C-alpha positions as a printed NumPy array, in Angstrom:
array([[139.664,  80.691, 154.149],
       [137.095,  79.02 , 156.206],
       [135.647,  79.835, 159.597],
       [138.673,  80.73 , 161.51 ],
       [137.958,  82.13 , 165.031],
       [134.151,  80.776, 164.605],
       [133.617,  83.021, 161.305],
       [133.65 ,  82.543, 157.588],
       [135.58 ,  85.394, 155.387],
       [135.123,  85.56 , 151.8  ],
       [138.174,  86.36 , 150.965],
       [137.068,  89.533, 149.11 ],
       [138.112,  92.039, 151.973],
       [141.258,  89.916, 152.848],
       [140.675,  90.734, 156.6  ],
       [143.628,  89.628, 158.957],
       [141.838,  90.167, 162.198],
       [144.76 ,  92.166, 163.546],
       [144.287,  95.304, 161.978],
       [147.133,  94.646, 158.956],
       [146.011,  95.986, 155.535],
       [143.744,  93.437, 153.393],
       [145.56 ,  90.778, 151.11 ],
       [144.896,  91.596, 147.496],
       [142.364,  89.042, 145.969],
       [144.219,  86.775, 143.786],
       [143.716,  86.722, 139.679],
       [142.925,  83.603, 138.068],
       [145.717,  80.89 , 138.824],
       [147.742,  79.602, 135.662],
       [148.419,  75.932, 135.289],
       [151.962,  75.477, 135.828],
       [154.764,  73.309, 134.606],
       [154.643,  70.251, 136.622],
       [157.92 ,  69.582, 137.957],
       [157.58 ,  67.078, 140.83 ],
       [156.114,  63.84 , 140.422],
       [158.462,  61.843, 142.282],
       [158.161,  60.442, 146.089],
       [159.702,  62.528, 148.567],
       [161.863,  60.656, 151.24 ],
       [164.711,  62.063, 153.581],
       [164.438,  65.454, 151.347],
       [165.064,  63.618, 148.01 ],
       [162.99 ,  62.638, 145.286],
       [162.599,  58.84 , 144.304],
       [161.222,  56.799, 141.867],
       [159.353,  54.11 , 142.684],
       [161.266,  50.966, 143.796],
       [158.945,  48.945, 141.702],
       [158.282,  51.397, 138.506],
       [154.469,  52.121, 139.419],
       [152.821,  55.146, 138.307],
       [149.39 ,  56.607, 138.494],
       [147.66 ,  59.137, 136.33 ],
       [145.965,  62.334, 137.353],
       [143.41 ,  64.207, 135.658],
       [141.861,  67.991, 135.859],
       [138.299,  67.242, 136.686],
       [137.427,  70.298, 135.231],
       [138.456,  69.332, 131.731],
       [138.949,  65.675, 131.923],
       [142.818,  66.704, 130.206],
       [145.633,  64.259, 131.825],
       [147.801,  66.379, 133.943],
       [150.769,  63.962, 134.317],
       [151.486,  60.725, 135.882],
       [153.032,  60.313, 139.23 ],
       [155.237,  58.04 , 140.936],
       [153.123,  55.536, 143.056],
       [154.718,  54.394, 146.588],
       [154.565,  50.467, 147.52 ],
       [155.045,  48.799, 150.613],
       [159.116,  49.036, 149.571],
       [158.951,  52.855, 149.583],
       [157.087,  53.049, 152.42 ],
       [159.931,  50.873, 154.445],
       [162.432,  53.281, 153.091],
       [160.479,  56.684, 154.338],
       [159.794,  54.602, 157.602],
       [163.303,  54.029, 158.145],
       [164.32 ,  57.696, 157.218],
       [162.329,  58.828, 159.54 ],
       [163.462,  56.809, 162.06 ],
       [166.835,  57.569, 161.982],
       [165.754,  61.492, 161.994],
       [164.429,  60.728, 165.668],
       [167.586,  59.289, 167.023],
       [169.575,  60.907, 169.015],
       [172.701,  62.643, 167.234],
       [170.574,  63.052, 163.903],
       [170.724,  66.906, 162.748],
       [167.012,  67.132, 163.62 ],
       [167.366,  66.139, 167.235],
       [170.394,  68.727, 167.677],
       [168.384,  71.523, 166.212],
       [167.008,  73.503, 169.065],
       [163.385,  74.649, 169.156],
       [164.106,  78.232, 167.985],
       [165.418,  76.679, 165.072],
       [162.965,  74.394, 164.177],
       [160.831,  77.373, 164.426],
       [162.498,  79.666, 161.898],
       [162.127,  76.563, 159.413],
       [158.362,  76.391, 160.071],
       [157.97 ,  80.459, 159.525],
       [160.035,  79.549, 156.469],
       [157.701,  77.243, 155.413],
       [154.691,  79.606, 156.387],
       [156.208,  82.558, 153.809],
       [156.282,  80.063, 151.038],
       [152.682,  79.465, 151.582],
       [151.6  ,  82.474, 151.698],
       [153.365,  83.607, 148.576],
       [151.979,  80.581, 146.597],
       [148.573,  80.623, 148.355],
       [146.641,  81.126, 145.413],
       [147.88 ,  78.225, 143.712],
       [147.837,  76.216, 146.89 ],
       [143.896,  77.257, 147.049],
       [142.997,  76.992, 143.482],
       [139.803,  74.941, 142.924],
       [138.411,  75.464, 146.617],
       [135.691,  78.469, 146.84 ],
       [136.494,  82.082, 147.071],
       [138.123,  82.651, 150.603],
       [140.252,  79.903, 151.096],
       [143.304,  81.517, 149.326],
       [143.898,  83.195, 152.485],
       [145.587,  80.118, 153.779],
       [147.911,  81.383, 156.224],
       [147.268,  84.104, 158.364],
       [149.955,  86.47 , 159.867],
       [152.028,  85.092, 163.063],
       [151.776,  85.643, 166.504],
       [155.118,  86.395, 168.078],
       [156.053,  83.14 , 169.366],
       [157.566,  80.144, 167.046],
       [156.218,  77.673, 169.137],
       [152.28 ,  78.438, 167.806],
       [153.647,  77.78 , 164.474],
       [152.402,  74.64 , 164.151],
       [148.901,  75.128, 165.384],
       [148.747,  78.112, 163.325],
       [149.485,  77.03 , 160.116],
       [148.59 ,  73.405, 159.837],
       [145.572,  73.293, 162.255],
       [143.491,  75.87 , 162.349],
       [141.904,  76.45 , 158.848],
       [140.048,  73.182, 157.668],
       [140.353,  73.673, 153.761],
       [138.785,  70.694, 152.771],
       [137.822,  67.463, 154.654],
       [138.164,  63.903, 153.398],
       [136.733,  60.567, 155.17 ],
       [135.828,  57.157, 154.339],
       [134.652,  55.184, 157.29 ],
       [135.297,  51.531, 155.161],
       [138.875,  52.822, 155.155],
       [138.85 ,  53.998, 158.59 ],
       [137.952,  50.422, 159.813],
       [140.783,  48.866, 157.603],
       [143.078,  51.502, 159.409],
       [141.837,  50.33 , 162.48 ],
       [142.15 ,  46.212, 162.083],
       [146.016,  47.307, 160.498],
       [146.646,  48.98 , 163.763],
       [145.133,  46.564, 166.007],
       [147.606,  43.713, 164.537],
       [150.657,  45.857, 164.881],
       [151.666,  46.952, 168.214],
       [148.628,  48.767, 169.511],
       [149.342,  51.588, 167.206],
       [147.315,  54.766, 168.436],
       [144.958,  55.277, 165.623],
       [142.817,  58.899, 165.491],
       [140.313,  58.304, 162.762],
       [138.205,  61.49 , 161.177],
       [135.489,  59.729, 158.995],
       [132.548,  60.308, 157.085],
       [129.232,  61.893, 158.37 ],
       [125.577,  62.563, 157.143],
       [125.394,  65.581, 159.025],
       [121.747,  67.004, 160.381],
       [120.786,  70.585, 160.496],
       [117.697,  71.298, 162.664],
       [116.267,  74.51 , 161.821],
       [113.082,  75.893, 164.334],
       [110.206,  78.005, 163.19 ],
       [111.651,  81.285, 165.279],
       [115.141,  80.901, 163.587],
       [116.479,  83.587, 161.371],
       [115.146,  81.862, 158.444],
       [117.362,  83.553, 155.909],
       [120.79 ,  82.952, 157.901],
       [119.769,  79.574, 158.139],
       [119.085,  78.972, 154.522],
       [122.586,  80.872, 153.826],
       [124.46 ,  78.442, 156.279],
       [122.8  ,  75.484, 155.576],
       [123.94 ,  75.917, 151.614],
       [127.451,  76.401, 152.586],
       [127.407,  73.467, 154.59 ],
       [125.887,  71.432, 151.975],
       [127.394,  72.696, 149.123],
       [131.1  ,  73.533, 150.326],
       [133.662,  71.999, 148.068],
       [131.158,  70.728, 145.78 ],
       [129.725,  68.432, 148.996],
       [132.816,  66.616, 148.781],
       [133.404,  67.367, 152.564],
       [132.83 ,  64.941, 155.871],
       [131.106,  67.706, 157.89 ],
       [128.871,  68.653, 155.013],
       [125.13 ,  69.454, 155.547],
       [123.182,  67.089, 153.973],
       [120.324,  66.451, 156.313],
       [118.315,  69.505, 157.159],
       [115.341,  69.092, 159.258],
       [112.848,  72.097, 159.167],
       [109.888,  72.828, 161.415],
       [106.761,  72.661, 159.023],
       [105.882,  76.163, 159.864],
       [108.391,  77.409, 157.899],
       [109.147,  74.384, 155.651],
       [108.009,  75.752, 152.253],
       [109.17 ,  79.035, 152.664],
       [112.503,  77.666, 153.631],
       [112.482,  75.384, 150.587],
       [111.733,  78.369, 148.251],
       [114.52 ,  80.785, 149.574],
       [116.973,  77.607, 149.436],
       [116.103,  76.848, 145.984],
       [116.341,  80.353, 144.97 ],
       [120.215,  80.416, 146.853],
       [120.936,  77.389, 144.95 ],
       [120.475,  78.607, 141.65 ],
       [122.45 ,  81.764, 142.497],
       [125.491,  79.656, 142.933],
       [128.613,  80.358, 140.577],
       [129.794,  77.594, 138.443],
       [132.725,  77.909, 136.547],
       [136.333,  77.304, 136.078],
       [137.841,  76.354, 139.671],
       [141.015,  78.061, 138.924],
       [138.972,  81.387, 138.748],
       [138.416,  83.184, 142.427],
       [135.069,  84.409, 141.267],
       [133.949,  80.894, 140.919],
       [132.246,  79.072, 144.04 ],
       [131.395,  75.757, 142.406],
       [133.445,  73.403, 140.707],
       [133.783,  69.665, 139.224],
       [133.749,  66.695, 141.434],
       [137.034,  65.364, 141.938],
       [137.277,  62.005, 140.03 ],
       [134.633,  59.833, 137.584],
       [134.001,  57.389, 139.959],
       [132.817,  59.76 , 142.489],
       [130.797,  61.868, 139.915],
       [128.977,  58.573, 138.711],
       [128.298,  57.779, 142.229],
       [126.851,  61.066, 143.046],
       [124.272,  61.03 , 139.701],
       [123.06 ,  57.629, 140.927],
       [122.218,  58.719, 144.251],
       [120.581,  61.543, 142.784],
       [118.725,  59.341, 140.398],
       [117.496,  57.131, 143.431],
       [116.072,  60.01 , 145.237],
       [113.699,  60.813, 142.487],
       [113.141,  57.119, 141.94 ],
       [112.304,  56.887, 145.792],
       [109.769,  60.104, 145.593],
       [111.469,  63.026, 146.927],
       [111.028,  66.105, 144.818],
       [113.573,  67.605, 143.202],
       [113.416,  71.256, 143.286],
       [116.593,  72.286, 141.284],
       [119.964,  71.109, 139.76 ],
       [119.972,  66.964, 139.717],
       [122.211,  66.932, 136.751],
       [125.473,  66.828, 135.061],
       [126.474,  70.068, 133.16 ],
       [126.575,  69.786, 129.491],
       [129.954,  71.322, 129.033],
       [133.078,  69.112, 129.286],
       [134.409,  68.154, 132.887],
       [132.889,  66.758, 136.023],
       [130.249,  68.958, 136.995],
       [127.162,  68.711, 138.863],
       [124.239,  71.468, 139.218],
       [123.679,  72.267, 142.744],
       [121.1  ,  70.203, 143.715],
       [118.004,  70.416, 146.261],
       [115.943,  67.918, 147.237],
       [112.485,  68.447, 149.364],
       [109.763,  66.179, 150.995],
       [113.092,  63.638, 151.891],
       [111.856,  60.708, 153.741],
       [114.355,  58.906, 156.576],
       [114.369,  55.523, 154.6  ],
       [115.391,  57.101, 151.506],
       [119.13 ,  55.994, 150.199],
       [119.885,  59.993, 149.863],
       [118.725,  60.377, 153.775],
       [120.876,  57.477, 154.815],
       [124.109,  57.261, 152.928],
       [127.05 ,  59.81 , 152.58 ],
       [126.718,  61.045, 148.801],
       [129.794,  63.608, 149.269],
       [128.652,  65.694, 146.399],
       [126.534,  68.732, 145.822],
       [123.079,  67.466, 147.127],
       [120.898,  69.005, 149.977],
       [117.942,  67.098, 151.299],
       [115.496,  69.157, 153.062],
       [112.855,  67.052, 155.61 ],
       [110.089,  68.411, 157.772],
       [109.211,  67.911, 161.671],
       [106.632,  68.825, 163.93 ],
       [108.34 ,  68.681, 167.395],
       [111.435,  69.108, 169.   ],
       [111.873,  65.603, 170.01 ],
       [110.956,  64.445, 166.984],
       [113.503,  66.228, 164.982],
       [116.195,  65.033, 167.56 ],
       [115.443,  61.159, 167.392],
       [115.327,  61.352, 163.115],
       [118.75 ,  63.406, 163.708],
       [120.326,  60.745, 165.582],
       [118.727,  58.011, 163.987],
       [121.997,  57.237, 161.722],
       [125.429,  55.257, 161.941],
       [127.114,  58.412, 161.894],
       [127.796,  61.17 , 164.365],
       [130.49 ,  63.94 , 163.215],
       [128.655,  67.232, 163.119],
       [125.224,  68.917, 163.184],
       [123.792,  72.475, 163.427],
       [120.69 ,  73.893, 165.5  ],
       [119.136,  77.27 , 164.264],
       [116.95 ,  78.955, 166.512],
       [116.656,  82.363, 168.666],
       [115.889,  80.554, 171.77 ],
       [119.34 ,  80.103, 174.066],
       [117.616,  77.248, 176.281],
       [116.462,  75.303, 173.502],
       [119.588,  75.545, 171.276],
       [121.453,  74.389, 174.865],
       [119.198,  71.812, 175.465],
       [119.132,  70.226, 171.622],
       [122.975,  70.474, 171.387],
       [123.318,  68.27 , 174.599],
       [120.896,  65.644, 173.009],
       [122.562,  65.418, 169.33 ],
       [124.961,  62.408, 168.913],
       [127.904,  64.284, 167.053],
       [131.174,  65.511, 168.198],
       [130.236,  68.795, 167.38 ],
       [127.342,  70.623, 167.287],
       [126.864,  74.145, 165.914],
       [124.535,  77.204, 166.657],
       [123.283,  79.278, 164.297],
       [126.119,  78.872, 162.204],
       [127.968,  75.862, 160.391],
       [131.41 ,  75.327, 159.56 ],
       [133.108,  77.377, 162.554],
       [136.177,  75.977, 163.743],
       [138.696,  77.068, 166.272],
       [141.942,  75.441, 167.089],
       [141.055,  75.458, 170.546],
       [138.215,  73.744, 170.321],
       [138.349,  69.533, 169.685],
       [137.181,  68.217, 166.249],
       [136.034,  64.828, 165.772],
       [132.93 ,  62.421, 165.398],
       [131.128,  59.517, 167.38 ],
       [130.146,  56.148, 166.173],
       [130.951,  55.382, 162.66 ],
       [132.369,  58.833, 162.23 ],
       [135.406,  57.937, 164.128],
       [137.03 ,  58.051, 167.32 ],
       [139.921,  60.407, 168.843],
       [140.111,  64.246, 168.453],
       [141.62 ,  66.658, 166.375],
       [142.51 ,  70.498, 166.928]])
């Protein structure tokens, strides 16, 4: 699992944090028979009213998995009608007391625990521990099971804008938008350099870079720049690429062909605009939508790879001279989701954190998320807070 209680656990020990025995490391997941491809409404499976379906493919092999029923407006209306009925006085859900609802949530948690390896298939090692142990109160069920562990992040600013426009035309609906980012990390010369390398790369390559908090801009103070790049390249080359259903794999395929092509096009733009490709930057020769972990050095702020959200395994490393310069360049973006500061100086950590225009600032770590701390962005990274 990822960053529960401010730490990142790799899943090998399965430490639960409560003294209980570690969970066994899961075996490679077998692709199971697809049983449910219909639309789930009111506790029943339905076919699309217009008969629409869409194909879904395994990005590791390119093989078609199945066809899934595609909901249209009429199907959504049916689902909304069922939800409204469930919330009316006298409905079975409204008549159910809190403890009974809690038991249902515990049952859901047990089922998630049972199938955790299958649910986490394709994510990096450690995400298999999706469901930690419950506390004694059922009231914590939703927060503990549905909120504390961010397994994957997706966000599109364009889609968010469309949602806001639609909401504005529809009875002033309250909308929370958690969207994209072009997230900066600032590495000062006094930092623990190896820690900074490891954390920024986890931020850059988690889930193949398909993460709205991806650490895609790394600003490194010039005194340690060359050493940071050298260590980053060495680290990137050690990443295990392979079958996403094998828990030993830490780098799998991109989600689909469209995203795969977009990432390679942006990598090509980086090379053409003068950034130095240190490693990776190409697709794997085997089948599937694999792109090697990619590191660019000597990246300039005007380049496309410095400005656009790549949503792929691309780490861009910039050089800076002064603290004020780093802050100004880090803030020079339309996004404002997350950032990080690496330094041994507490005063610097606090002052730089206060100056960064992002919803979250991590200090000497990355993607460390708490259920008790709000999460969300500024500017084009969205509005509202989760957790």
